[in-house]
């Protein structure tokens, strides 16, 4: 809490910042909340709530609350720094797959001189991004910067310089066939649940790579492990899991073709998130519209 309070004060916010569980706070005095996964039912008990700020870009842990006050705007954390961090992570993941980082790390841990020649270069490796939103567009730019051809698949067609856009179910398989490294940057919705499963993986070229930085609910981990075993996938980087933290006994930890990262692809510091929220509160109080609000009908 002191970190958050300092960060809001440094951002010039005039709000009184209190901890979620502070028993001295009158629920009727709370106008704004900044939350990641609030206990179901708690938000509904704040009668004067004006805005819910999600502390992440994905707000699925907030919308999972059956009592979520749907009339209160819910704002996603779409800061430029978050997109920058995500772009860096996705570019690192794509390069890690290209250069065999998992294999190199395993050999080093055993002091083993495992000489091999990575086969592909970036210009020969098309990266296909599923979800060309705030995060996906930043990742596309950075990947292009080091020579990866980039294509993308989204719900509606997009115009991003140099990125071939595929949209909707009808164009999904054409997108997958043209993809050598698949990056999932979709929001968690009923439509995207278990999208990263055998039927989709089968549509990729043999030996494709996979990066999931969306949500664990989007992957069927047993299908991904089977595809890595069969060689359908040559490697994967998974940052998100159904159960987080990933339990120590989970087979994903030790798979030789899988890099596991602990849901850290894009984690803007508290100072950046507080400054962003402070700016939006000031805008809201001037009567301006809030950006990046969650659309209940669309589900993201
Ligand atoms: P946006 O809402 O800006 O973009 C979402 C994109 O997904 C849009 O292009 C949208 O298409 C597309 N999309 C949504 N549903 C479908 C569908 N059914 N079929 C095809 N495309 C679809 O989100 P962000 O880029 O800000 O974030 C994306 C997700 O990344 C978050 O929801 C979160 O789950 C994850 N994330 C993970 C982080 C991590 O650390 N691992 C950090 C930050 C985010 P259209 O534009 O046509 O509507
Ligand atoms: C996010 C995340 O959604 O960190 O921002 O997963």
Short mmCIF file of C-alpha atoms and ligand atoms in Angstrom, two decimals:
data_model
loop_
_atom_site.label_atom_id
_atom_site.label_comp_id
_atom_site.label_asym_id
_atom_site.label_seq_id
_atom_site.Cartn_x
_atom_site.Cartn_y
_atom_site.Cartn_z
CA UNK A 1 0.00 0.00 0.00
CA UNK A 2 2.66 2.59 0.81
CA UNK A 3 4.09 2.02 -2.69
CA UNK A 4 0.71 2.66 -4.26
CA UNK A 5 0.04 5.69 -2.07
CA UNK A 6 3.42 7.17 -2.96
CA UNK A 7 2.86 6.43 -6.64
CA UNK A 8 -0.56 8.14 -6.68
CA UNK A 9 0.82 11.12 -4.76
CA UNK A 10 3.78 11.40 -7.15
CA UNK A 11 1.31 11.40 -10.03
CA UNK A 12 -0.45 14.41 -8.48
CA UNK A 13 -3.64 12.50 -7.68
CA UNK A 14 -5.88 14.18 -5.13
CA UNK A 15 -7.69 10.97 -4.19
CA UNK A 16 -7.35 9.30 -0.79
CA UNK A 17 -5.80 5.91 -1.60
CA UNK A 18 -6.74 3.08 0.74
CA UNK A 19 -6.20 -0.66 0.91
CA UNK A 20 -9.06 -2.85 -0.29
CA UNK A 21 -9.41 -4.51 3.13
CA UNK A 22 -9.17 -1.30 5.20
CA UNK A 23 -12.06 -1.80 7.66
CA UNK A 24 -12.23 1.93 8.46
CA UNK A 25 -13.32 2.80 4.92
CA UNK A 26 -17.02 3.61 4.51
CA UNK A 27 -18.20 1.62 1.44
CA UNK A 28 -20.39 4.60 0.46
CA UNK A 29 -17.28 6.81 0.23
CA UNK A 30 -15.55 4.67 -2.41
CA UNK A 31 -15.77 6.21 -5.89
CA UNK A 32 -12.97 4.35 -7.68
CA UNK A 33 -11.33 0.96 -7.33
CA UNK A 34 -8.17 -0.46 -8.88
CA UNK A 35 -8.39 -4.26 -8.82
CA UNK A 36 -7.08 -7.45 -10.46
CA UNK A 37 -9.20 -10.31 -9.05
CA UNK A 38 -11.63 -8.95 -6.47
CA UNK A 39 -13.62 -11.44 -4.39
CA UNK A 40 -17.00 -11.99 -6.09
CA UNK A 41 -19.72 -9.76 -4.65
CA UNK A 42 -17.42 -7.12 -3.10
CA UNK A 43 -17.75 -4.54 -5.89
CA UNK A 44 -21.55 -4.74 -5.71
CA UNK A 45 -21.33 -3.53 -2.09
CA UNK A 46 -19.87 -0.15 -3.11
CA UNK A 47 -23.01 1.94 -3.83
CA UNK A 48 -21.25 5.10 -5.10
CA UNK A 49 -18.69 3.41 -7.34
CA UNK A 50 -18.06 5.48 -10.49
CA UNK A 51 -15.26 3.58 -12.26
CA UNK A 52 -13.61 0.18 -11.89
CA UNK A 53 -9.99 0.26 -13.06
CA UNK A 54 -8.57 -3.14 -13.95
CA UNK A 55 -4.91 -3.38 -13.00
CA UNK A 56 -4.26 -5.50 -16.10
CA UNK A 57 -5.13 -5.32 -19.78
CA UNK A 58 -7.25 -8.44 -19.41
CA UNK A 59 -10.15 -7.98 -16.98
CA UNK A 60 -11.51 -11.53 -17.05
CA UNK A 61 -10.84 -12.04 -13.32
CA UNK A 62 -13.09 -9.04 -12.64
CA UNK A 63 -15.85 -9.95 -15.08
CA UNK A 64 -15.95 -13.48 -13.60
CA UNK A 65 -17.83 -11.91 -10.67
CA UNK A 66 -21.53 -12.80 -11.18
CA UNK A 67 -22.50 -9.73 -9.13
CA UNK A 68 -20.28 -7.30 -11.02
CA UNK A 69 -22.09 -3.93 -11.21
CA UNK A 70 -22.36 -3.82 -15.00
CA UNK A 71 -23.54 -0.20 -15.09
CA UNK A 72 -20.16 0.94 -13.70
CA UNK A 73 -17.55 1.48 -16.46
CA UNK A 74 -14.70 -1.03 -16.31
CA UNK A 75 -11.42 0.33 -17.72
CA UNK A 76 -8.62 -1.95 -18.97
CA UNK A 77 -4.98 -1.06 -18.22
CA UNK A 78 -3.88 -0.14 -21.73
CA UNK A 79 -0.76 1.95 -21.10
CA UNK A 80 1.91 2.53 -23.75
CA UNK A 81 4.43 0.94 -21.35
CA UNK A 82 2.34 -2.23 -21.10
CA UNK A 83 2.29 -2.58 -24.88
CA UNK A 84 6.05 -1.89 -25.05
CA UNK A 85 6.72 -4.61 -22.48
CA UNK A 86 4.48 -7.06 -24.29
CA UNK A 87 6.17 -6.30 -27.61
CA UNK A 88 9.56 -6.94 -26.02
CA UNK A 89 8.39 -10.21 -24.49
CA UNK A 90 6.85 -11.52 -27.70
CA UNK A 91 9.95 -10.58 -29.67
CA UNK A 92 12.14 -12.33 -27.06
CA UNK A 93 9.88 -15.40 -27.23
CA UNK A 94 9.98 -15.55 -31.04
CA UNK A 95 13.79 -15.19 -31.02
CA UNK A 96 14.05 -17.81 -28.26
CA UNK A 97 12.14 -20.27 -30.43
CA UNK A 98 14.24 -19.36 -33.45
CA UNK A 99 17.55 -19.77 -31.62
CA UNK A 100 16.67 -22.83 -29.50
CA UNK A 101 16.91 -21.03 -26.15
CA UNK A 102 15.27 -23.88 -24.20
CA UNK A 103 17.80 -26.38 -25.57
CA UNK A 104 20.71 -24.02 -24.89
CA UNK A 105 19.56 -23.42 -21.30
CA UNK A 106 19.13 -27.15 -20.63
CA UNK A 107 22.61 -27.91 -21.96
CA UNK A 108 24.18 -25.14 -19.88
CA UNK A 109 22.48 -26.44 -16.72
CA UNK A 110 24.26 -29.76 -17.38
CA UNK A 111 27.59 -28.16 -18.52
CA UNK A 112 27.09 -29.89 -21.85
CA UNK A 113 28.55 -28.45 -25.11
CA UNK A 114 25.46 -29.09 -27.26
CA UNK A 115 26.50 -27.67 -30.64
CA UNK A 116 23.66 -27.24 -33.14
CA UNK A 117 22.77 -24.97 -36.01
CA UNK A 118 19.45 -23.11 -35.69
CA UNK A 119 17.81 -23.51 -39.06
CA UNK A 120 15.72 -20.40 -39.64
CA UNK A 121 16.29 -16.66 -39.70
CA UNK A 122 13.68 -14.04 -38.86
CA UNK A 123 12.92 -13.04 -42.49
CA UNK A 124 12.17 -16.72 -43.23
CA UNK A 125 9.82 -17.05 -40.26
CA UNK A 126 6.31 -15.63 -40.50
CA UNK A 127 4.86 -14.75 -37.11
CA UNK A 128 1.08 -15.00 -36.92
CA UNK A 129 -0.51 -12.97 -34.14
CA UNK A 130 -3.99 -13.91 -32.93
CA UNK A 131 -5.52 -10.71 -31.54
CA UNK A 132 -4.27 -7.49 -33.12
CA UNK A 133 -5.35 -5.11 -30.36
CA UNK A 134 -3.33 -2.77 -28.12
CA UNK A 135 -0.77 -5.49 -27.30
CA UNK A 136 -0.77 -7.32 -30.62
CA UNK A 137 -0.14 -4.18 -32.67
CA UNK A 138 2.91 -3.27 -30.53
CA UNK A 139 4.27 -6.81 -30.84
CA UNK A 140 3.77 -6.70 -34.62
CA UNK A 141 5.80 -3.49 -34.94
CA UNK A 142 8.72 -4.82 -32.93
CA UNK A 143 8.79 -8.20 -34.67
CA UNK A 144 8.82 -6.42 -38.02
CA UNK A 145 11.68 -4.26 -36.78
CA UNK A 146 13.99 -7.25 -36.60
CA UNK A 147 12.83 -8.74 -39.86
CA UNK A 148 9.99 -11.15 -39.06
CA UNK A 149 7.16 -11.04 -41.61
CA UNK A 150 3.99 -10.57 -39.54
CA UNK A 151 0.41 -11.58 -40.25
CA UNK A 152 -2.51 -11.31 -37.86
CA UNK A 153 -5.94 -12.72 -37.17
CA UNK A 154 -8.67 -10.81 -35.38
CA UNK A 155 -12.44 -10.68 -35.18
CA UNK A 156 -12.67 -7.74 -37.60
CA UNK A 157 -10.23 -6.79 -40.42
CA UNK A 158 -7.38 -4.46 -39.45
CA UNK A 159 -5.08 -2.05 -41.23
CA UNK A 160 -1.65 -2.11 -39.63
CA UNK A 161 1.27 -1.17 -41.89
CA UNK A 162 2.98 -4.24 -43.35
CA UNK A 163 0.71 -6.70 -41.53
CA UNK A 164 -1.56 -8.93 -43.62
CA UNK A 165 -4.88 -9.07 -41.80
CA UNK A 166 -7.11 -12.14 -41.62
CA UNK A 167 -10.47 -11.91 -39.89
CA UNK A 168 -13.10 -14.22 -38.46
CA UNK A 169 -13.66 -17.96 -38.60
CA UNK A 170 -13.69 -18.08 -42.40
CA UNK A 171 -10.08 -16.86 -42.67
CA UNK A 172 -8.66 -18.66 -39.66
CA UNK A 173 -7.21 -21.68 -41.42
CA UNK A 174 -5.61 -19.60 -44.18
CA UNK A 175 -3.95 -17.55 -41.43
CA UNK A 176 -2.74 -20.65 -39.58
CA UNK A 177 -1.35 -22.29 -42.73
CA UNK A 178 0.77 -19.18 -43.40
CA UNK A 179 2.08 -18.97 -39.81
CA UNK A 180 5.43 -20.35 -38.63
CA UNK A 181 5.35 -18.96 -35.08
CA UNK A 182 1.88 -18.49 -33.62
CA UNK A 183 1.41 -15.85 -30.91
CA UNK A 184 -1.83 -15.79 -28.92
CA UNK A 185 -2.78 -12.33 -27.68
CA UNK A 186 -6.52 -12.85 -27.50
CA UNK A 187 -8.73 -11.86 -24.57
CA UNK A 188 -10.41 -14.60 -22.51
CA UNK A 189 -13.95 -14.97 -23.86
CA UNK A 190 -16.25 -17.96 -24.40
CA UNK A 191 -15.16 -17.95 -28.10
CA UNK A 192 -11.44 -18.08 -27.30
CA UNK A 193 -11.69 -20.74 -24.57
CA UNK A 194 -9.55 -23.76 -25.54
CA UNK A 195 -8.80 -22.27 -28.94
CA UNK A 196 -5.18 -23.49 -28.66
CA UNK A 197 -6.10 -27.16 -29.00
CA UNK A 198 -5.45 -30.02 -31.44
CA UNK A 199 -7.70 -28.82 -34.33
CA UNK A 200 -5.96 -25.43 -34.42
CA UNK A 201 -2.47 -26.88 -33.91
CA UNK A 202 -3.09 -29.37 -36.73
CA UNK A 203 -3.75 -26.49 -39.12
CA UNK A 204 -0.25 -25.04 -38.50
CA UNK A 205 2.72 -26.12 -40.65
CA UNK A 206 4.72 -29.02 -39.18
CA UNK A 207 7.42 -27.77 -36.80
CA UNK A 208 5.68 -24.48 -36.02
CA UNK A 209 6.37 -22.59 -32.78
CA UNK A 210 3.78 -21.39 -30.28
CA UNK A 211 3.73 -18.46 -27.85
CA UNK A 212 0.77 -18.01 -25.52
CA UNK A 213 0.66 -14.71 -23.68
CA UNK A 214 -3.14 -14.43 -23.65
CA UNK A 215 -4.74 -16.52 -20.93
CA UNK A 216 -4.36 -20.10 -19.69
CA UNK A 217 -8.04 -20.76 -20.40
CA UNK A 218 -7.23 -20.46 -24.11
CA UNK A 219 -4.96 -23.51 -24.19
CA UNK A 220 -5.45 -27.24 -23.82
CA UNK A 221 -2.08 -27.98 -22.31
CA UNK A 222 -2.31 -31.74 -22.96
CA UNK A 223 -2.78 -31.04 -26.70
CA UNK A 224 0.20 -28.67 -26.71
CA UNK A 225 2.43 -31.21 -24.93
CA UNK A 226 1.31 -33.92 -27.39
CA UNK A 227 2.07 -31.63 -30.35
CA UNK A 228 5.55 -30.93 -28.92
CA UNK A 229 6.13 -34.68 -28.47
CA UNK A 230 5.03 -35.51 -32.00
CA UNK A 231 7.09 -32.73 -33.59
CA UNK A 232 3.98 -30.94 -34.87
CA UNK A 233 5.26 -28.08 -32.72
CA UNK A 234 9.03 -27.55 -32.57
CA UNK A 235 8.85 -25.42 -29.44
CA UNK A 236 6.59 -23.28 -27.28
CA UNK A 237 6.73 -20.42 -24.82
CA UNK A 238 3.81 -20.36 -22.39
CA UNK A 239 3.41 -17.42 -20.01
CA UNK A 240 -0.12 -18.21 -18.83
CA UNK A 241 -1.77 -21.30 -17.34
CA UNK A 242 -5.16 -22.48 -16.18
CA UNK A 243 -3.77 -22.83 -12.68
CA UNK A 244 -1.31 -20.14 -11.59
CA UNK A 245 1.18 -20.63 -10.08
CA UNK A 246 1.73 -23.72 -12.21
CA UNK A 247 1.96 -26.62 -9.71
CA UNK A 248 5.52 -28.00 -9.26
CA UNK A 249 4.47 -31.48 -10.41
CA UNK A 250 3.03 -30.24 -13.72
CA UNK A 251 4.72 -31.90 -16.76
CA UNK A 252 5.02 -28.52 -18.52
CA UNK A 253 7.92 -27.56 -16.22
CA UNK A 254 10.22 -30.25 -17.52
CA UNK A 255 9.24 -30.57 -21.17
CA UNK A 256 12.47 -30.12 -23.17
CA UNK A 257 10.78 -28.05 -25.89
CA UNK A 258 8.78 -25.77 -23.63
CA UNK A 259 9.80 -22.51 -21.97
CA UNK A 260 7.57 -21.75 -18.99
CA UNK A 261 7.39 -18.15 -17.77
CA UNK A 262 5.36 -17.11 -14.70
CA UNK A 263 2.77 -14.74 -16.22
CA UNK A 264 5.15 -11.82 -16.49
CA UNK A 265 4.98 -10.92 -20.17
CA UNK A 266 3.80 -7.40 -19.50
CA UNK A 267 3.83 -6.08 -15.99
CA UNK A 268 3.99 -2.27 -15.85
CA UNK A 269 5.35 -0.98 -12.52
CA UNK A 270 2.97 0.45 -9.92
CA UNK A 271 4.23 3.96 -10.64
CA UNK A 272 3.13 3.68 -14.27
CA UNK A 273 -0.25 2.14 -13.44
CA UNK A 274 -0.94 4.73 -10.72
CA UNK A 275 0.00 7.60 -13.05
CA UNK A 276 -2.31 6.20 -15.74
CA UNK A 277 -5.24 5.80 -13.34
CA UNK A 278 -4.64 9.25 -11.81
CA UNK A 279 -4.76 10.76 -15.31
CA UNK A 280 -7.99 8.92 -16.11
CA UNK A 281 -9.63 9.94 -12.82
CA UNK A 282 -8.80 13.57 -13.57
CA UNK A 283 -10.25 13.18 -17.10
CA UNK A 284 -13.38 11.51 -15.72
CA UNK A 285 -13.86 14.32 -13.22
CA UNK A 286 -13.65 16.84 -16.07
CA UNK A 287 -16.49 14.91 -17.69
CA UNK A 288 -14.38 13.33 -20.44
CA UNK A 289 -15.07 9.85 -21.83
CA UNK A 290 -12.94 7.00 -20.51
CA UNK A 291 -10.79 5.07 -23.02
CA UNK A 292 -10.39 1.27 -23.24
CA UNK A 293 -13.59 0.40 -21.45
CA UNK A 294 -14.71 -3.21 -21.34
CA UNK A 295 -17.64 -3.96 -23.66
CA UNK A 296 -20.02 -6.37 -21.92
CA UNK A 297 -21.74 -7.36 -25.17
CA UNK A 298 -18.43 -8.17 -26.95
CA UNK A 299 -16.86 -9.78 -23.89
CA UNK A 300 -13.56 -7.85 -24.00
P1 LIG B 1 -7.48 -5.67 -27.09
O1 LIG B 1 -8.91 -5.71 -26.65
O2 LIG B 1 -6.86 -4.37 -27.43
O3 LIG B 1 -7.32 -6.62 -28.37
C1 LIG B 1 -7.95 -7.87 -28.45
C2 LIG B 1 -7.81 -8.39 -29.88
O4 LIG B 1 -8.34 -9.72 -29.92
C3 LIG B 1 -8.57 -7.57 -30.91
O5 LIG B 1 -7.81 -7.45 -32.08
C4 LIG B 1 -9.82 -8.43 -31.18
O6 LIG B 1 -10.35 -8.28 -32.48
C5 LIG B 1 -9.25 -9.81 -31.02
N1 LIG B 1 -10.29 -10.79 -30.72
C6 LIG B 1 -11.13 -10.82 -29.65
N2 LIG B 1 -11.96 -11.89 -29.73
C7 LIG B 1 -11.65 -12.52 -30.88
C8 LIG B 1 -12.15 -13.68 -31.53
N3 LIG B 1 -13.15 -14.40 -31.01
N4 LIG B 1 -11.60 -14.05 -32.71
C9 LIG B 1 -10.60 -13.32 -33.25
N5 LIG B 1 -10.07 -12.21 -32.69
C10 LIG B 1 -10.60 -11.82 -31.52
O7 LIG B 1 -6.66 -6.41 -25.96
P2 LIG B 1 -5.11 -6.22 -25.55
O8 LIG B 1 -4.29 -6.28 -26.80
O9 LIG B 1 -4.95 -5.05 -24.66
O10 LIG B 1 -4.88 -7.53 -24.66
C11 LIG B 1 -5.13 -8.81 -25.18
C12 LIG B 1 -5.03 -9.85 -24.09
O11 LIG B 1 -3.67 -10.09 -23.76
C13 LIG B 1 -5.67 -9.49 -22.74
O12 LIG B 1 -7.06 -9.69 -22.76
C14 LIG B 1 -4.97 -10.45 -21.80
O13 LIG B 1 -5.67 -11.67 -21.77
C15 LIG B 1 -3.62 -10.67 -22.46
N6 LIG B 1 -2.54 -10.03 -21.70
C16 LIG B 1 -1.61 -10.84 -21.09
C17 LIG B 1 -0.57 -10.29 -20.41
C18 LIG B 1 0.50 -11.13 -19.82
O14 LIG B 1 1.31 -10.63 -19.05
N7 LIG B 1 0.57 -12.40 -20.17
C19 LIG B 1 -0.45 -8.83 -20.23
C20 LIG B 1 -1.45 -8.08 -20.93
C21 LIG B 1 -2.47 -8.68 -21.64
P3 LIG B 1 -11.11 -6.92 -32.94
O15 LIG B 1 -10.07 -5.85 -32.87
O16 LIG B 1 -11.54 -7.20 -34.32
O17 LIG B 1 -12.22 -6.69 -31.97
C1 LIG B 2 -2.81 -8.39 -18.00
C2 LIG B 2 -1.92 -9.41 -17.47
O1 LIG B 2 -3.91 -8.72 -18.47
O2 LIG B 2 -0.90 -9.05 -16.84
O3 LIG B 2 -2.43 -7.19 -17.98
O4 LIG B 2 -2.17 -10.60 -17.69
#
